[in-house]
mmCIF file of C-alpha atoms in Angstrom:
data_model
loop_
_atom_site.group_PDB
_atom_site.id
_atom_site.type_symbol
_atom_site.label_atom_id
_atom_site.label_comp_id
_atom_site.label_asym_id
_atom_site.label_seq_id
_atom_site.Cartn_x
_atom_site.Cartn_y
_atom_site.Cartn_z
ATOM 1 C CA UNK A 1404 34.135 -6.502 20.172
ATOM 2 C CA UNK A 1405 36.541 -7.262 17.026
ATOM 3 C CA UNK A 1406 37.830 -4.278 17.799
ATOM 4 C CA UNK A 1407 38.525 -4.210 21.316
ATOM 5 C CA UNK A 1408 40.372 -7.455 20.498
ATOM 6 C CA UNK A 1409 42.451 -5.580 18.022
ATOM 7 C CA UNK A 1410 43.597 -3.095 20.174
ATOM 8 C CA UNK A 1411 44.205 -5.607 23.344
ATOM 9 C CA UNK A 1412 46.406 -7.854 20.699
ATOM 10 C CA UNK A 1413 48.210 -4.067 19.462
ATOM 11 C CA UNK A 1414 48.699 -3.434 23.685
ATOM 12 C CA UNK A 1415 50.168 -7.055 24.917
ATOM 13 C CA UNK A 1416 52.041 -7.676 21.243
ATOM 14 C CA UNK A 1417 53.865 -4.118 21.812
ATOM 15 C CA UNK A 1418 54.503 -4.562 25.577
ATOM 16 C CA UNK A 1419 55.976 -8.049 25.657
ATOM 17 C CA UNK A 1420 58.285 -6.804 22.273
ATOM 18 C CA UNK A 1421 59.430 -4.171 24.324
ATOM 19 C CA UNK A 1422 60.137 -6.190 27.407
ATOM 20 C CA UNK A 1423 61.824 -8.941 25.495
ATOM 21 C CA UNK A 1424 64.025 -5.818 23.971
ATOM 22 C CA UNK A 1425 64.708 -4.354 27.213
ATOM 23 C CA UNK A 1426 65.135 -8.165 28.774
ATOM 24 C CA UNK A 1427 68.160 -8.931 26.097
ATOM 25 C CA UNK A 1428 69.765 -5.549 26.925
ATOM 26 C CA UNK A 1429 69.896 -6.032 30.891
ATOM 27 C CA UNK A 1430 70.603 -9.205 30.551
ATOM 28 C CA UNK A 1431 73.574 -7.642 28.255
ATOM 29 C CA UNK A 1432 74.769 -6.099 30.719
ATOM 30 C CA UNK A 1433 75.052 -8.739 32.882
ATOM 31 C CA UNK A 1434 77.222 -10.522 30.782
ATOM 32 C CA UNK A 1435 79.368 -7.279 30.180
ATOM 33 C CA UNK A 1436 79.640 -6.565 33.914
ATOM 34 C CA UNK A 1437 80.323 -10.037 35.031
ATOM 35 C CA UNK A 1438 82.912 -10.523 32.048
ATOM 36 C CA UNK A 1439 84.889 -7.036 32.395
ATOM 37 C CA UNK A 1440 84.424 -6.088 35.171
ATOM 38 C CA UNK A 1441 84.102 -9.493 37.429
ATOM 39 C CA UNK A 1442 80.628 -7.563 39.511
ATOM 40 C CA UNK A 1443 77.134 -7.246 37.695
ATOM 41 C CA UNK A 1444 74.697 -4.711 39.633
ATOM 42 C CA UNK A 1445 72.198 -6.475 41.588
ATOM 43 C CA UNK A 1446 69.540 -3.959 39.657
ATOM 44 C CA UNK A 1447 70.064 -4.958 36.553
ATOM 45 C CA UNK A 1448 69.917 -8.843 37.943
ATOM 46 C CA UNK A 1449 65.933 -7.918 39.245
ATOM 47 C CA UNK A 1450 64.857 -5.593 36.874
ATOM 48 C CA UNK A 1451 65.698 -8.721 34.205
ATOM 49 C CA UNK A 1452 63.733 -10.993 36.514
ATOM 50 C CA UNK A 1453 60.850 -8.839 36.527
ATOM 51 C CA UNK A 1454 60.884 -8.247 33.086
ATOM 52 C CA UNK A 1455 60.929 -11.923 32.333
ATOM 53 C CA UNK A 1456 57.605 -12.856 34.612
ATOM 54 C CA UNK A 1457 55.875 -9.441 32.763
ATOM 55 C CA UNK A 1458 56.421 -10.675 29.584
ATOM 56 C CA UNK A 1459 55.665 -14.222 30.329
ATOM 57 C CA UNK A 1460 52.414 -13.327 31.827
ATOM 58 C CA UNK A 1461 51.443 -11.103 29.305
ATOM 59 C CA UNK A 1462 52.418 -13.172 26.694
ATOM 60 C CA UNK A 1463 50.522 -16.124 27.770
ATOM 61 C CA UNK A 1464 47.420 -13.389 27.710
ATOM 62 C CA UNK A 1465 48.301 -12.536 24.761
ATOM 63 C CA UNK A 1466 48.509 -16.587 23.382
ATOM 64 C CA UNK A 1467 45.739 -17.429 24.863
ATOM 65 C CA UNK A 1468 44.013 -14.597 23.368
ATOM 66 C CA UNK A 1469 45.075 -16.445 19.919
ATOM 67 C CA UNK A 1470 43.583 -19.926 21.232
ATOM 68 C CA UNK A 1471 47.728 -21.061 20.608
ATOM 69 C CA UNK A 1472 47.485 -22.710 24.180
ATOM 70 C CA UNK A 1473 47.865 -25.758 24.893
ATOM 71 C CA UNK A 1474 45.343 -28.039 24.218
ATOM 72 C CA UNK A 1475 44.501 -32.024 24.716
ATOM 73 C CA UNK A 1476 42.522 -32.835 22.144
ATOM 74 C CA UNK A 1477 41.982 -36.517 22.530
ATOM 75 C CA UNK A 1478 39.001 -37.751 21.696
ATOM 76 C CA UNK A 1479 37.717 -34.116 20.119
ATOM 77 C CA UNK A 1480 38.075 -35.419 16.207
ATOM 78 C CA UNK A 1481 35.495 -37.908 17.026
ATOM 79 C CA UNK A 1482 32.727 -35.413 18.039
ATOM 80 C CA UNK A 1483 30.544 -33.683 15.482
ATOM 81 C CA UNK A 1484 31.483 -29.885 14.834
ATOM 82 C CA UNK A 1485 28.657 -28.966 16.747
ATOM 83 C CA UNK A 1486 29.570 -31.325 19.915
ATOM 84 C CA UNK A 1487 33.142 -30.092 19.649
ATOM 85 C CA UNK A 1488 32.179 -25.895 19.956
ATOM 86 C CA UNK A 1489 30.261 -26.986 22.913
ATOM 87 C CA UNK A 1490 32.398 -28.909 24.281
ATOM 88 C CA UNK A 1491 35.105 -25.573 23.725
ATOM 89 C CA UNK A 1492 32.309 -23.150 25.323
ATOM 90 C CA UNK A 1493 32.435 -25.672 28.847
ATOM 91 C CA UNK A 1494 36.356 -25.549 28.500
ATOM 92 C CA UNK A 1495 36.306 -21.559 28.109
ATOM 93 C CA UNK A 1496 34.235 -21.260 31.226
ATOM 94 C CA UNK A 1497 36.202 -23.576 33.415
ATOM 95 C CA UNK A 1498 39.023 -21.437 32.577
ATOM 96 C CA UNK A 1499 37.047 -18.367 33.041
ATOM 97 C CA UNK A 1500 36.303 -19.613 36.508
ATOM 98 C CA UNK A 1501 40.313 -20.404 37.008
ATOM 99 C CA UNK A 1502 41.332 -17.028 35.813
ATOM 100 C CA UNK A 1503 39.021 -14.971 36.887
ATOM 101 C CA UNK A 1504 39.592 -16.408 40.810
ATOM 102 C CA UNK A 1505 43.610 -17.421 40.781
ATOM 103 C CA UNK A 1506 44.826 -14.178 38.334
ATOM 104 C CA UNK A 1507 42.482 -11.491 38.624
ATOM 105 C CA UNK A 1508 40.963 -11.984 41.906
ATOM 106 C CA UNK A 1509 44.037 -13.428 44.044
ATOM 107 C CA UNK A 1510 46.406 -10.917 41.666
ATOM 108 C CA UNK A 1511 44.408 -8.275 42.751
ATOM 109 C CA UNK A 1512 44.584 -9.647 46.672
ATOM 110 C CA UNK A 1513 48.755 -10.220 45.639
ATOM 111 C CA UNK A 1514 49.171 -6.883 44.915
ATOM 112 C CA UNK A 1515 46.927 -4.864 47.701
ATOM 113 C CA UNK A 1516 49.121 -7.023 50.231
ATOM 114 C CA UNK A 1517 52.192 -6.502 49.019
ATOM 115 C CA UNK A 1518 51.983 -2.426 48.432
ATOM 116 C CA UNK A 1519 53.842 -1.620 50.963
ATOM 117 C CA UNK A 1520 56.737 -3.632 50.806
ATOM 118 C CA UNK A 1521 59.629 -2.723 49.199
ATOM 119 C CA UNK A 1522 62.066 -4.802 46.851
ATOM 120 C CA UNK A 1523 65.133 -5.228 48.504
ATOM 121 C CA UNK A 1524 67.508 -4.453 45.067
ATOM 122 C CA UNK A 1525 65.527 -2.010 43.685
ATOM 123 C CA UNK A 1526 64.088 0.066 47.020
ATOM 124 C CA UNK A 1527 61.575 2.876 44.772
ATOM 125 C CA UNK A 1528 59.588 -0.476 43.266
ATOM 126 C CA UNK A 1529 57.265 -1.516 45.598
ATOM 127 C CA UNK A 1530 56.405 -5.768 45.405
ATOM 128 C CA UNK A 1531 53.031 -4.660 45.061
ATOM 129 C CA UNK A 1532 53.659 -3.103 41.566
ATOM 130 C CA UNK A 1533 55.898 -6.333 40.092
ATOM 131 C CA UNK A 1534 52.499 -7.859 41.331
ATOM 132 C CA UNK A 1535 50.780 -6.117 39.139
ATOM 133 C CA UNK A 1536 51.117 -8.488 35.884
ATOM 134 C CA UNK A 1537 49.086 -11.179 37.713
ATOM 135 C CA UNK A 1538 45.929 -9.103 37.694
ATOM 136 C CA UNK A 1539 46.860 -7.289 34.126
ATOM 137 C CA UNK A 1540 47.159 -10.956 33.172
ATOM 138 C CA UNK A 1541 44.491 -11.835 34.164
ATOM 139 C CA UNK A 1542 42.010 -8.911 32.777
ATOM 140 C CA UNK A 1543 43.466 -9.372 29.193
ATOM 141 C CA UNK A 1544 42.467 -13.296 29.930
ATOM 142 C CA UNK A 1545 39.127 -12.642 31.043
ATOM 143 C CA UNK A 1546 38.487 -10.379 28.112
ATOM 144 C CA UNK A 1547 39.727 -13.192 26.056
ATOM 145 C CA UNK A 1548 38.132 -15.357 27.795
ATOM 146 C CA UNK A 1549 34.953 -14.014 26.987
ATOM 147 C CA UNK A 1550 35.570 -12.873 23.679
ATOM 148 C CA UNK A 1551 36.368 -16.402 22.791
ATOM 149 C CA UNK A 1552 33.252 -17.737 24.139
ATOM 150 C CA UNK A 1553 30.946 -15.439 22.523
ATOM 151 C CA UNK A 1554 32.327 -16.389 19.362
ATOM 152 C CA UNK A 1555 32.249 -19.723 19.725
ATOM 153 C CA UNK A 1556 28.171 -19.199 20.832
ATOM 154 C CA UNK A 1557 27.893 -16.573 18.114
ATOM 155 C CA UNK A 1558 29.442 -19.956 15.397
ATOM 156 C CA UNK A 1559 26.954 -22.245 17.314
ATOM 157 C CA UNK A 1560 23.822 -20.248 16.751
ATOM 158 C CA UNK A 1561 24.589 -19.355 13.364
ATOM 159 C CA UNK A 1562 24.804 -15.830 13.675
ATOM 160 C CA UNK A 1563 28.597 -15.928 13.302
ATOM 161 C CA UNK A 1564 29.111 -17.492 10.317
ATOM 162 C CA UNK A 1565 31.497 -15.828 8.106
ATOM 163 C CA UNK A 1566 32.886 -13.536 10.662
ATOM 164 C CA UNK A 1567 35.703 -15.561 11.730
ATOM 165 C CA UNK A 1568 37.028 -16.012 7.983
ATOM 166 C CA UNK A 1569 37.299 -11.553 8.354
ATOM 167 C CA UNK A 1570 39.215 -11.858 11.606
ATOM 168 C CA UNK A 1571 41.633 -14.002 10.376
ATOM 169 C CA UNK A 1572 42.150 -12.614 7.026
#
């Protein structure tokens, strides 16, 4: 499972690097058009918009994949260790729940409705396929998701011990 981790981190790290790359050079252009030559091309404009929301939703994947999400964590000092991976297991599967039904489930619903429509800058993209980051999102998340909670069981049992320390190391 360590591995399959790995190689999600290697997928979302290298896809939201290359967005943000492409991102600074349409947006770039903008600047270039709209300074020289007083027009920017509406392509341009919405393929920088789209690349933006990819990389945003990928990235929180990606962060969340990390555990660097945001987290209240009032009251969780005051628990014993044991109290407080439990307490992280119930959080994990209320978000499970969330992003399982809103991102993977309603992406998936976003994107078979909106197939056959056509974006109005950039007519050979279909909506359906900008979509397509919600559900991508959301797998990665899942995985995460569940990768996150079967370490935190794995710590809880005792059968994990010592693992962690090789991940992050």
């Amino acid at each position: 499972m360590h591995a399959i981790k790995r190689w999600a981190d290697r997928i979302l790290a290298t896809t939201c690097i290359v967005l943000c790359g492409l991102l600074v050079v349409a947006v770039t252009w903008q600047v270039i058009g709209r300074f020289f030559f007083n027009a920017s091309g509406a392509v341009s404009e919405e393929l920088a918009k789209i690349m933006f929301v990819w990389a945003v939703l990928l990235g929180a994947a990606l962060l969340f994949g990390e555990k660097g999400h945001m987290a209240i964590e009032l009251g969780l000092d005051m628990m014993s260790a044991r109290n407080q991976t439990i307490f992280q297991i119930i959080i994990s599967l209320l978000i499970l729940g969330f992003v399982t039904s809103i991102l993977l489930i309603g992406g998936i619903d976003a994107v078979d409705r909106t197939m056959r429509q056509t974006n109005a800058a950039i007519p050979f993209i279909k909506t359906g396929q900008i979509y397509l980051a919600l559900p991508l999102s959301g797998a990665f998340s899942v995985f995460y998701c569940v990768y996150n909670i079967w370490n935190d069981f794995k710590s809880l049992t005792g059968t994990g011990q010592g693992q962690t320390s090789k991940m992050e190391g």
